Every structure is written in structure tokens, then in C-alpha cells.
Short mmCIF file of the N, C-alpha and C atoms (twelve columns), coordinates in Angstrom:
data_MODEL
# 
_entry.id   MODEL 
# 
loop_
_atom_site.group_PDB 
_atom_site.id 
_atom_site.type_symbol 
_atom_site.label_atom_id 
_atom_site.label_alt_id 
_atom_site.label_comp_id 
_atom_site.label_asym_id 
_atom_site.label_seq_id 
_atom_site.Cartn_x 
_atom_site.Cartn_y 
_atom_site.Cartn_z 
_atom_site.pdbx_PDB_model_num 
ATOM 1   N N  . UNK A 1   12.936  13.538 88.580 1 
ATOM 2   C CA . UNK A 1   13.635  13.120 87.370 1 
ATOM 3   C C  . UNK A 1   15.117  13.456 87.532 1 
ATOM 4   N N  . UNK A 2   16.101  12.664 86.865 1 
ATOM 5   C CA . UNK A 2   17.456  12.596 87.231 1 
ATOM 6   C C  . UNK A 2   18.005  13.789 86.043 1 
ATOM 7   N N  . UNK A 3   19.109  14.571 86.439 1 
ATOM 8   C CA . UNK A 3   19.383  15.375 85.687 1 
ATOM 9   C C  . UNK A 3   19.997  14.825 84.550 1 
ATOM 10  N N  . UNK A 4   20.322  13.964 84.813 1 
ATOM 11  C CA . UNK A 4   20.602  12.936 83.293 1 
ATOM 12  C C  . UNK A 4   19.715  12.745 82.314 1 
ATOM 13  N N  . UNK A 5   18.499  12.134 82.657 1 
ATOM 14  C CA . UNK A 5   17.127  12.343 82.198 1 
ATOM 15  C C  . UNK A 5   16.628  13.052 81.075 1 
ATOM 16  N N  . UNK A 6   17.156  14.386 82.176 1 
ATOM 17  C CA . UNK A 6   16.205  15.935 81.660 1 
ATOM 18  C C  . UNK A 6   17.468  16.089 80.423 1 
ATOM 19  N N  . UNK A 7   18.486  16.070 80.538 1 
ATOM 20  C CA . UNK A 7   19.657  16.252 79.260 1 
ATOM 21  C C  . UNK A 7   19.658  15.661 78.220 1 
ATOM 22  N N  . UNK A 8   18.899  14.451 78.167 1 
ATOM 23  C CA . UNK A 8   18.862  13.558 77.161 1 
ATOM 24  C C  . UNK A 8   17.940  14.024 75.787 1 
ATOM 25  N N  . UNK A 9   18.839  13.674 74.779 1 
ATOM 26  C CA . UNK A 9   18.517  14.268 73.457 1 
ATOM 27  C C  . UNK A 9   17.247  13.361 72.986 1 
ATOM 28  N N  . UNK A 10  15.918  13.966 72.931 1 
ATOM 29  C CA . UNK A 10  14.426  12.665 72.300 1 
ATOM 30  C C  . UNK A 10  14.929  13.092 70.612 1 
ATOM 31  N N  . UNK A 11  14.206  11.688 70.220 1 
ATOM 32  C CA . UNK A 11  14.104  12.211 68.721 1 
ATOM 33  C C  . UNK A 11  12.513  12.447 68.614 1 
ATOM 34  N N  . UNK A 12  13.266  13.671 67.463 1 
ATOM 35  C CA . UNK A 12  11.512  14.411 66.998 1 
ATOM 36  C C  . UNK A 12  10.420  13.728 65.773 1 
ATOM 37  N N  . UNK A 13  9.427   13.925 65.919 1 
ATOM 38  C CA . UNK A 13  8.288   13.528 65.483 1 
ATOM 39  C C  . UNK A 13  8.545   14.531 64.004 1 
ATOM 40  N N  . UNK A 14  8.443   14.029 62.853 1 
ATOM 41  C CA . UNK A 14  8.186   15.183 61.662 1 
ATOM 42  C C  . UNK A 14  7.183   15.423 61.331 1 
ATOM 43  N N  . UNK A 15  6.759   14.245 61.294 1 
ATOM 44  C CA . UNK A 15  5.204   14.046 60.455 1 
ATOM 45  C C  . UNK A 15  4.128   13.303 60.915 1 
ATOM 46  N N  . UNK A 16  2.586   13.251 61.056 1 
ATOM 47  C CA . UNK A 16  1.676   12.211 60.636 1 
ATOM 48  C C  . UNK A 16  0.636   11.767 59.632 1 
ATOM 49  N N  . UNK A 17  0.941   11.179 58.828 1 
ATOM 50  C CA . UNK A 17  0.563   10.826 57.770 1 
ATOM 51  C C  . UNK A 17  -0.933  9.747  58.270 1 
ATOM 52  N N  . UNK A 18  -1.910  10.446 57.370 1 
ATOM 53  C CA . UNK A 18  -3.502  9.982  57.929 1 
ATOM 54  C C  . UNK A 18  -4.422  10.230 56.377 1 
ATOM 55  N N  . UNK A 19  -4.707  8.306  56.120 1 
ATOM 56  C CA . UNK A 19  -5.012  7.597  55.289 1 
ATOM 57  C C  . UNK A 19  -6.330  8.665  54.728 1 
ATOM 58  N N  . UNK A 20  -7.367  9.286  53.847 1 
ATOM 59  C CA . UNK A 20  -7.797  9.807  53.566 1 
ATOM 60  C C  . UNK A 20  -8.742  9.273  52.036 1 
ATOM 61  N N  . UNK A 21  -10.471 9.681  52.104 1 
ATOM 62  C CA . UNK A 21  -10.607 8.928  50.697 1 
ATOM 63  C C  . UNK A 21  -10.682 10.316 49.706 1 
ATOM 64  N N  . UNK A 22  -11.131 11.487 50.767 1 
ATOM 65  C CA . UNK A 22  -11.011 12.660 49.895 1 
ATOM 66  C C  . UNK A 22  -10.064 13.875 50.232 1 
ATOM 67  N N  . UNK A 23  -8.944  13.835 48.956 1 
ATOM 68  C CA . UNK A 23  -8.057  14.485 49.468 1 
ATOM 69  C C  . UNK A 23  -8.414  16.010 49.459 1 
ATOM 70  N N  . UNK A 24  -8.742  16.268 48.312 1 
ATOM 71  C CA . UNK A 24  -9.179  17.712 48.233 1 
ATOM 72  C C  . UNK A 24  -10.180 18.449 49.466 1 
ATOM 73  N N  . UNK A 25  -11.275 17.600 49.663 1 
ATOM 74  C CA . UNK A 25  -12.338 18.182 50.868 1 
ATOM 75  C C  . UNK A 25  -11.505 18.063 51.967 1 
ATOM 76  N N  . UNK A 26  -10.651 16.957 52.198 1 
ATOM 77  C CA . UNK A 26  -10.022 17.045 53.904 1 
ATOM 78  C C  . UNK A 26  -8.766  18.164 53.452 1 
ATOM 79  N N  . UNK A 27  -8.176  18.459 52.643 1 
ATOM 80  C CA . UNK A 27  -7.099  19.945 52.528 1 
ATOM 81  C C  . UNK A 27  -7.777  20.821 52.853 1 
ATOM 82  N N  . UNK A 28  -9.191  21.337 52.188 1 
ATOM 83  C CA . UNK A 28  -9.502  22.490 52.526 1 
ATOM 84  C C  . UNK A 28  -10.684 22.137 53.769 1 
ATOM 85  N N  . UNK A 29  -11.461 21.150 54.291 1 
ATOM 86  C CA . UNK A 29  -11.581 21.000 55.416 1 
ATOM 87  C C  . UNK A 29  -10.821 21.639 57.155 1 
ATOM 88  N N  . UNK A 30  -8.980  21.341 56.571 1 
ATOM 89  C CA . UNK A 30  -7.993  21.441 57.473 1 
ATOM 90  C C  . UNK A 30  -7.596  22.954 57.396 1 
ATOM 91  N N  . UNK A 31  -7.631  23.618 56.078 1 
ATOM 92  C CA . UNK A 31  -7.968  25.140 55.784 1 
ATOM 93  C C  . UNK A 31  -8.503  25.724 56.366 1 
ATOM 94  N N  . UNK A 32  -9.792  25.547 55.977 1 
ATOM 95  C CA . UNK A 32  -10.812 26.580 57.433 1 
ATOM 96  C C  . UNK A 32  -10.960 26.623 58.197 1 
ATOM 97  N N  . UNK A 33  -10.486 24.932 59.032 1 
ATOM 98  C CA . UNK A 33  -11.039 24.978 60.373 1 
ATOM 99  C C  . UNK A 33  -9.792  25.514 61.077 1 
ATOM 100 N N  . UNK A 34  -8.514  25.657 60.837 1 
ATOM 101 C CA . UNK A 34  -7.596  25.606 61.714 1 
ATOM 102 C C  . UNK A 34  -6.699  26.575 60.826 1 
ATOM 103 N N  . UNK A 35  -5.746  27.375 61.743 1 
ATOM 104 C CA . UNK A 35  -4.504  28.294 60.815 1 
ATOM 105 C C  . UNK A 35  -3.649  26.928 60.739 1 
ATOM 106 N N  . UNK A 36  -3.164  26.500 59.095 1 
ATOM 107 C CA . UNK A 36  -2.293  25.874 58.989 1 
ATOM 108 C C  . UNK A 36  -1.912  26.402 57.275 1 
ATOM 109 N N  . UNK A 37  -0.854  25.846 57.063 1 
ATOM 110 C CA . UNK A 37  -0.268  26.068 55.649 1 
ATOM 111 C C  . UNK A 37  0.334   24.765 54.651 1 
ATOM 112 N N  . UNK A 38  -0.161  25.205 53.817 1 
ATOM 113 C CA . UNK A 38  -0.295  23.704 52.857 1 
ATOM 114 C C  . UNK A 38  1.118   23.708 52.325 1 
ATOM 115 N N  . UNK A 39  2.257   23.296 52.578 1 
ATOM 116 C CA . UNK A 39  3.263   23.250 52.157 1 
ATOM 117 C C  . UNK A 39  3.838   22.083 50.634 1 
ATOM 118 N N  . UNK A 40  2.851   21.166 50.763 1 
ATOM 119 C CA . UNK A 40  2.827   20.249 49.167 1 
ATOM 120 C C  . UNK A 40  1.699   19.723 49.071 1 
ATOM 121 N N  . UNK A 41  1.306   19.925 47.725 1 
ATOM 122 C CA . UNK A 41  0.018   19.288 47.304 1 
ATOM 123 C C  . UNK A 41  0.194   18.865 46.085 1 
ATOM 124 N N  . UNK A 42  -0.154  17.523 45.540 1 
ATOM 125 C CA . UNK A 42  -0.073  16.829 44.175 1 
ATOM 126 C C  . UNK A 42  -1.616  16.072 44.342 1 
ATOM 127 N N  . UNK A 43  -2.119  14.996 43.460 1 
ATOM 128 C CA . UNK A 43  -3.121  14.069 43.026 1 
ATOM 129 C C  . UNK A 43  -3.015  12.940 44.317 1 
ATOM 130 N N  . UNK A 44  -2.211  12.789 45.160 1 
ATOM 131 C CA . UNK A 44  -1.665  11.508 45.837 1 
ATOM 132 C C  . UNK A 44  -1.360  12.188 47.062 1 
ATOM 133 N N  . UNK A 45  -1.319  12.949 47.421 1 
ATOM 134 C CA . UNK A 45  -0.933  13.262 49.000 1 
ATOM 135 C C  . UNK A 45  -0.579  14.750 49.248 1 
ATOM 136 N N  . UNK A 46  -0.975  15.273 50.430 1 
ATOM 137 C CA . UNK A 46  -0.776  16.327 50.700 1 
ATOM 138 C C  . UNK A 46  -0.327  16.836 51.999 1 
ATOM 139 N N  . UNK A 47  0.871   17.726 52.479 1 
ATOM 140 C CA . UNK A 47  1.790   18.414 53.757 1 
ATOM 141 C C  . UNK A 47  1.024   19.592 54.010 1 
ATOM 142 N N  . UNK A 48  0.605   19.213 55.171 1 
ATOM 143 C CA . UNK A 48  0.058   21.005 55.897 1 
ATOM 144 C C  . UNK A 48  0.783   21.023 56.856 1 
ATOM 145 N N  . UNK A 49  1.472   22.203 57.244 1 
ATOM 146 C CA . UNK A 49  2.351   22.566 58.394 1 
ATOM 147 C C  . UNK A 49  0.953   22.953 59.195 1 
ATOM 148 N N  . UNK A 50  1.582   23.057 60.572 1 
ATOM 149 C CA . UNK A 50  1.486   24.006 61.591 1 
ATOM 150 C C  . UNK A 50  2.111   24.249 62.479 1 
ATOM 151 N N  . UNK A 51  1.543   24.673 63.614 1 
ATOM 152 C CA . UNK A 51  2.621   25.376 64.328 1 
ATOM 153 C C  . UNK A 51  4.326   24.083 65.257 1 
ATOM 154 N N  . UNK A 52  3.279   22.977 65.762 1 
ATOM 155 C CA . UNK A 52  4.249   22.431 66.374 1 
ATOM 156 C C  . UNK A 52  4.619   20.990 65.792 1 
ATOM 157 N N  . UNK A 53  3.720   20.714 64.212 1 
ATOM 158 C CA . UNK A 53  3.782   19.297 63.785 1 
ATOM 159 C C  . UNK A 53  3.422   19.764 61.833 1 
ATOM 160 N N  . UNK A 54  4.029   18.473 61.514 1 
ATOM 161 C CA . UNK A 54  3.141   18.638 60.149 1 
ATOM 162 C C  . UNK A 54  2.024   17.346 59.878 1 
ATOM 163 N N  . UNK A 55  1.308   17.581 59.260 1 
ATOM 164 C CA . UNK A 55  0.243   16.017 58.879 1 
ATOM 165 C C  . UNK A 55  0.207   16.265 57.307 1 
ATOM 166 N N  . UNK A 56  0.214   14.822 57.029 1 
ATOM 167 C CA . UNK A 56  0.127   14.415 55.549 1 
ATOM 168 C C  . UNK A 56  -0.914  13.772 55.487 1 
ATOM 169 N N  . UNK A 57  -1.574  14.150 54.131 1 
ATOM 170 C CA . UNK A 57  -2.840  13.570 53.869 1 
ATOM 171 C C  . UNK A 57  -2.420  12.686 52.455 1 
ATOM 172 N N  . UNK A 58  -2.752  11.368 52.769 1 
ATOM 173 C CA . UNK A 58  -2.544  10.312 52.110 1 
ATOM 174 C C  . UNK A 58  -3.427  9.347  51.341 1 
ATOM 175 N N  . UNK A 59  -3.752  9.199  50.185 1 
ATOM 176 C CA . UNK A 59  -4.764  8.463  49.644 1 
ATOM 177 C C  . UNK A 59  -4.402  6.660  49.721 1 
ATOM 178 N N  . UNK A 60  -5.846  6.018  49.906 1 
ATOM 179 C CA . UNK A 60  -4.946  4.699  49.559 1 
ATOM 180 C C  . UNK A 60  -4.600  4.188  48.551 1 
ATOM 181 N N  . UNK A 61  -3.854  2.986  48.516 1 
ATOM 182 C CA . UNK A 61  -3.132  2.529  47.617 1 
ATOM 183 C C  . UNK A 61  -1.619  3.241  47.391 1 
ATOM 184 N N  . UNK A 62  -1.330  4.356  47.629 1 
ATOM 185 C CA . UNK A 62  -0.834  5.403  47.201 1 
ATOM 186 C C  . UNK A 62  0.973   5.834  48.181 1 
ATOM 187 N N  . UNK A 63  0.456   5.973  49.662 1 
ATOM 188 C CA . UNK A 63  1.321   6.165  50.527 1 
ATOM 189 C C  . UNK A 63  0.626   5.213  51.873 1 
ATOM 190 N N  . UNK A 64  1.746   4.364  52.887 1 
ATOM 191 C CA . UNK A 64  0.731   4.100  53.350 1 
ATOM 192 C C  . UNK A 64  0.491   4.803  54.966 1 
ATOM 193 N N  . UNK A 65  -0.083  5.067  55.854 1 
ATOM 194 C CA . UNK A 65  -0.526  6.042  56.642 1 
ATOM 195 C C  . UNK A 65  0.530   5.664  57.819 1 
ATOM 196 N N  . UNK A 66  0.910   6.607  58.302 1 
ATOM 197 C CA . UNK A 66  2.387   6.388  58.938 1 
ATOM 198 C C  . UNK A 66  2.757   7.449  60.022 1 
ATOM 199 N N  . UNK A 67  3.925   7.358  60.933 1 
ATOM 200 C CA . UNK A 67  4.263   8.175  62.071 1 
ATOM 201 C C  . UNK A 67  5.852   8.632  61.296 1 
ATOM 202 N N  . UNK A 68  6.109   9.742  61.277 1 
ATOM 203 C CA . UNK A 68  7.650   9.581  60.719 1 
ATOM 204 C C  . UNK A 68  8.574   10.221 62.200 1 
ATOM 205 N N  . UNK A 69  9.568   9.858  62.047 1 
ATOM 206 C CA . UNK A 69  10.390  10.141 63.301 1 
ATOM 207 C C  . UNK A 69  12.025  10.845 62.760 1 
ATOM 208 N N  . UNK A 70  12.291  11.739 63.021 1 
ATOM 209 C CA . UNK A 70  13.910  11.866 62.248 1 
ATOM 210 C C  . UNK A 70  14.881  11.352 63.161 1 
ATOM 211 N N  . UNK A 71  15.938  10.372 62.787 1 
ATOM 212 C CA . UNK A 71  16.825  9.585  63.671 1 
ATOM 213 C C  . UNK A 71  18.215  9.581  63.073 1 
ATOM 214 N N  . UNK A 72  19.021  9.986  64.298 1 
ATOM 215 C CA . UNK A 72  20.580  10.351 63.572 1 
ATOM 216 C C  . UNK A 72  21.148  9.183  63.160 1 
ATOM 217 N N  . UNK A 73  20.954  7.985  63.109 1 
ATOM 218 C CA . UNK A 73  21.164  6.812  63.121 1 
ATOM 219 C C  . UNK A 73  19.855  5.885  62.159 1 
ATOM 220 N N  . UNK A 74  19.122  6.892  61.049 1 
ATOM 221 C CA . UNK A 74  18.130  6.446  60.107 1 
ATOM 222 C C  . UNK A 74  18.504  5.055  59.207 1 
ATOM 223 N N  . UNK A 75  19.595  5.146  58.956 1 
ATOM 224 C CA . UNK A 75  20.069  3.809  57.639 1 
ATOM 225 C C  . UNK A 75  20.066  2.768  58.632 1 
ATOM 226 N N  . UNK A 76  20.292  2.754  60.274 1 
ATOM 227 C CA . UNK A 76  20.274  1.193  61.280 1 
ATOM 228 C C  . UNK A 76  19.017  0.685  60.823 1 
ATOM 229 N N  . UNK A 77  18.295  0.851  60.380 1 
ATOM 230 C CA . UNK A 77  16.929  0.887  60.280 1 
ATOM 231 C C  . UNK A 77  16.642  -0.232 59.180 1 
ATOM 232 N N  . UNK A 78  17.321  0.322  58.108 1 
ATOM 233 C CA . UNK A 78  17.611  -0.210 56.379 1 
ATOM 234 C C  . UNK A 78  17.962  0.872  55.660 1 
ATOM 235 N N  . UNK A 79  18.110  0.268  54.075 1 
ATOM 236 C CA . UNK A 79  18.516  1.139  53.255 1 
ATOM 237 C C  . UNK A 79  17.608  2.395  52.944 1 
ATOM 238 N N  . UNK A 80  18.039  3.748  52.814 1 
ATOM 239 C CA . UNK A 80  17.362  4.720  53.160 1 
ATOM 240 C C  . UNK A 80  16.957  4.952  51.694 1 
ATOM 241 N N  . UNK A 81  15.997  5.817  51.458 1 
ATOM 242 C CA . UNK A 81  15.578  5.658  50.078 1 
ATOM 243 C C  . UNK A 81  15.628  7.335  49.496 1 
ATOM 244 N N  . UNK A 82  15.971  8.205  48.398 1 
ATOM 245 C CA . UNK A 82  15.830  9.483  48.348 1 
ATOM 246 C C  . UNK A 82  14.648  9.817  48.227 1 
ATOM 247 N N  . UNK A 83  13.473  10.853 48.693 1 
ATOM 248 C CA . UNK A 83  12.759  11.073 48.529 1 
ATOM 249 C C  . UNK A 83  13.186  12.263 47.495 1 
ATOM 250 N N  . UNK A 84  11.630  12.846 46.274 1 
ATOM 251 C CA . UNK A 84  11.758  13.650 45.469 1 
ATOM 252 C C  . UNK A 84  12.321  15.324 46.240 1 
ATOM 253 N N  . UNK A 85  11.901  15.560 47.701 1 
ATOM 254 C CA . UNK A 85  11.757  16.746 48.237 1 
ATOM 255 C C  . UNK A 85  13.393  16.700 48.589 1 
ATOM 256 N N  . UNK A 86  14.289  15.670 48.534 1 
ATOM 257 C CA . UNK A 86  15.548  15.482 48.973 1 
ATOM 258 C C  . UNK A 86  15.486  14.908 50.733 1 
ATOM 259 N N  . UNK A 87  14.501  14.596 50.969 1 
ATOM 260 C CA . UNK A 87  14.588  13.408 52.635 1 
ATOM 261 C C  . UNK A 87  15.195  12.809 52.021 1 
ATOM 262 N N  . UNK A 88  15.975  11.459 53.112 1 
ATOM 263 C CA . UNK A 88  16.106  10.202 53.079 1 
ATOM 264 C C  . UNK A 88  15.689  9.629  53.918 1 
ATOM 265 N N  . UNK A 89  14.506  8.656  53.841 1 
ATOM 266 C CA . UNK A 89  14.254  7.912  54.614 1 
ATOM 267 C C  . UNK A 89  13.814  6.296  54.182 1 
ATOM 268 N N  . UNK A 90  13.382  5.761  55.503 1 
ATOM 269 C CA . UNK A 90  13.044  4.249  55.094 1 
ATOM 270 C C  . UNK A 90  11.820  3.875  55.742 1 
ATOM 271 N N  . UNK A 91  10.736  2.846  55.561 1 
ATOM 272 C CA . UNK A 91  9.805   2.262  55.702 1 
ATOM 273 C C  . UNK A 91  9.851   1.245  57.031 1 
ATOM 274 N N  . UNK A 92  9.551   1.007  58.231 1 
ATOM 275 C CA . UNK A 92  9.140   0.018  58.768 1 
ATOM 276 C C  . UNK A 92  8.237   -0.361 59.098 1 
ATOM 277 N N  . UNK A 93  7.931   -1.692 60.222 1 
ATOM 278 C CA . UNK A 93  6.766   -1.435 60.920 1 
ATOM 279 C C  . UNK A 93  7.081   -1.798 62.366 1 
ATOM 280 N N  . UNK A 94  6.518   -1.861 63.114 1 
ATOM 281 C CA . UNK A 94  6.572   -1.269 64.580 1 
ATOM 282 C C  . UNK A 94  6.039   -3.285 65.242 1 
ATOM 283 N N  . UNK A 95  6.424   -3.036 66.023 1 
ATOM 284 C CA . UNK A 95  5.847   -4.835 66.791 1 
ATOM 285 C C  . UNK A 95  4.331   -5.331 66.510 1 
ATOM 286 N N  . UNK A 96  3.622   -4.002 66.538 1 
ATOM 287 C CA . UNK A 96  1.908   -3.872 66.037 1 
ATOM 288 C C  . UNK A 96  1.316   -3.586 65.060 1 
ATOM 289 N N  . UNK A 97  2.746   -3.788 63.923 1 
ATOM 290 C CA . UNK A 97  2.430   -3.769 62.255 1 
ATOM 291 C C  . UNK A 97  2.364   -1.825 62.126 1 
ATOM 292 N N  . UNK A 98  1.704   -1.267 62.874 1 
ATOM 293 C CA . UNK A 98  1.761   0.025  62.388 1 
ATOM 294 C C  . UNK A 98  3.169   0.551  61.556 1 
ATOM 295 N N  . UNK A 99  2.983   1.243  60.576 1 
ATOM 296 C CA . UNK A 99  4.246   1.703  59.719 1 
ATOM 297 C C  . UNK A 99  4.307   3.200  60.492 1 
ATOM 298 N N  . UNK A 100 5.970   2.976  60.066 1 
ATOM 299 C CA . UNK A 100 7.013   3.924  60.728 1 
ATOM 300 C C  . UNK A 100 8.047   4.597  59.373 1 
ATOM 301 N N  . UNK A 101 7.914   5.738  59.341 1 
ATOM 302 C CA . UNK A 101 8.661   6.598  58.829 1 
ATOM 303 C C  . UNK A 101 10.043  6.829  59.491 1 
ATOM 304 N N  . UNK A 102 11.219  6.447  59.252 1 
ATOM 305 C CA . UNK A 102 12.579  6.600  59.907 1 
ATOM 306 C C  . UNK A 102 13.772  7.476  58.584 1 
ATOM 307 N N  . UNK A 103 13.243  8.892  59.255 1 
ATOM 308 C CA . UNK A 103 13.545  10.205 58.194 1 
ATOM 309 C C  . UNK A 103 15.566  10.137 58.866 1 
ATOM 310 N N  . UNK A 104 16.521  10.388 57.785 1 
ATOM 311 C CA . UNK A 104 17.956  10.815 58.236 1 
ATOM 312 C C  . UNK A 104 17.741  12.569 58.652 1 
ATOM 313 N N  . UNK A 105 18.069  12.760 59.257 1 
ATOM 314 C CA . UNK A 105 18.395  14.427 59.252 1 
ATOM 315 C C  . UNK A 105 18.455  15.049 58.259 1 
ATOM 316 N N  . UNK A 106 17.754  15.811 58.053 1 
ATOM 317 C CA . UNK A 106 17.446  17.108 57.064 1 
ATOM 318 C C  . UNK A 106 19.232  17.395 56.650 1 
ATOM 319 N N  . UNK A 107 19.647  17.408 55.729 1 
ATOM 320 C CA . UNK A 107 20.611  18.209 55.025 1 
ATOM 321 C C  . UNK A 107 20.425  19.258 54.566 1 
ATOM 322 N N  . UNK A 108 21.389  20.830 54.759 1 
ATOM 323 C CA . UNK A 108 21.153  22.167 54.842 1 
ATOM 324 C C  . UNK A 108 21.725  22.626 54.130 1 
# 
């Protein structure tokens, strides 16, 4: 691999968001079986951290099941939208219809 290569900045993965019919049994499902920490939970979707990723649990109709990516260059994308937690991001889909989460950088 070229040392150019190895220097090059990837963009990171934030999230995966995975379509769900029971939210409550798959939260605490993801509870026992594994050390993780539930960082948001409402009626409609739920954030469990862990150590090197987070996953969102998503009901349908509701959110739809998605890869999110944070990109310094998020609005090339489209208009970015505020989320309630303070993200900004926007909705796409990918050549194979799969939807794509395109998060701006966290503001600190």
C-alpha cells in the first residue's frame, strides 16, 4: 500500500439503523446479551452504544432502516435537516435503493 493510501482521511460509520417489529424485546434482548448502553429510547426508535459502533433500533413506518456515515462535505448531498439531538443530516439512497444517512460533523 502506497504511503499516500495509508494517510488518507476514511469517513466514519456513526450508526446502523435495523428495521425492528419489537422494540422493547430487541432493547433488552441487546441488554443481556452483550455490554452495551442505551443512550436514547422513545415509542419509535432506540440508540445503543458500544464499544466501536452505535445501532438504532427502528420501527416501521417510523424511521427508515439505514447506514449513517459523517461527511465533512454532508449538505453536497442535499439540504441537511436539524435533527431533535442537534445532528444535521440528510436522507439518500445508494445505486441499490438502500438508504443512507449523510450526518455533517458533530458540533462541540
Amino acid at each position: 500500500m502506497s504511503e499516500k493510501a495509508e494517510s488518507k482521511s476514511l469517513d466514519p460509520i456513526d450508526h446502523i439503523a435495523i428495521q425492528v417489529d419489537d422494540l422493547i424485546n430487541t432493547v433488552n434482548f441487546y441488554k443481556d446479551s452483550f455490554q452495551c448502553e442505551v443512550i436514547y429510547q422513545d415509542d419509535t426508535w432506540a440508540f445503543l452504544k458500544f464499544q466501536n459502533i452505535k445501532l438504532a433500533f427502528v420501527i416501521p413506518g417510523q424511521h427508515p432502516p439505514h447506514i449513517a456515515f459523517v461527511n465533512e462535505k454532508a449538505e453536497n448531498f442535499g439540504e441537511l435537516k436539524t435533527h431533535r439531538d442537534g445532528t444535521r443530516s440528510v436522507y439518500i439512497k445508494d445505486p441499490s435503493g438502500n438508504t443512507l444517512e449523510i450526518m455533517a460533523p458533530y458540533e462541540v
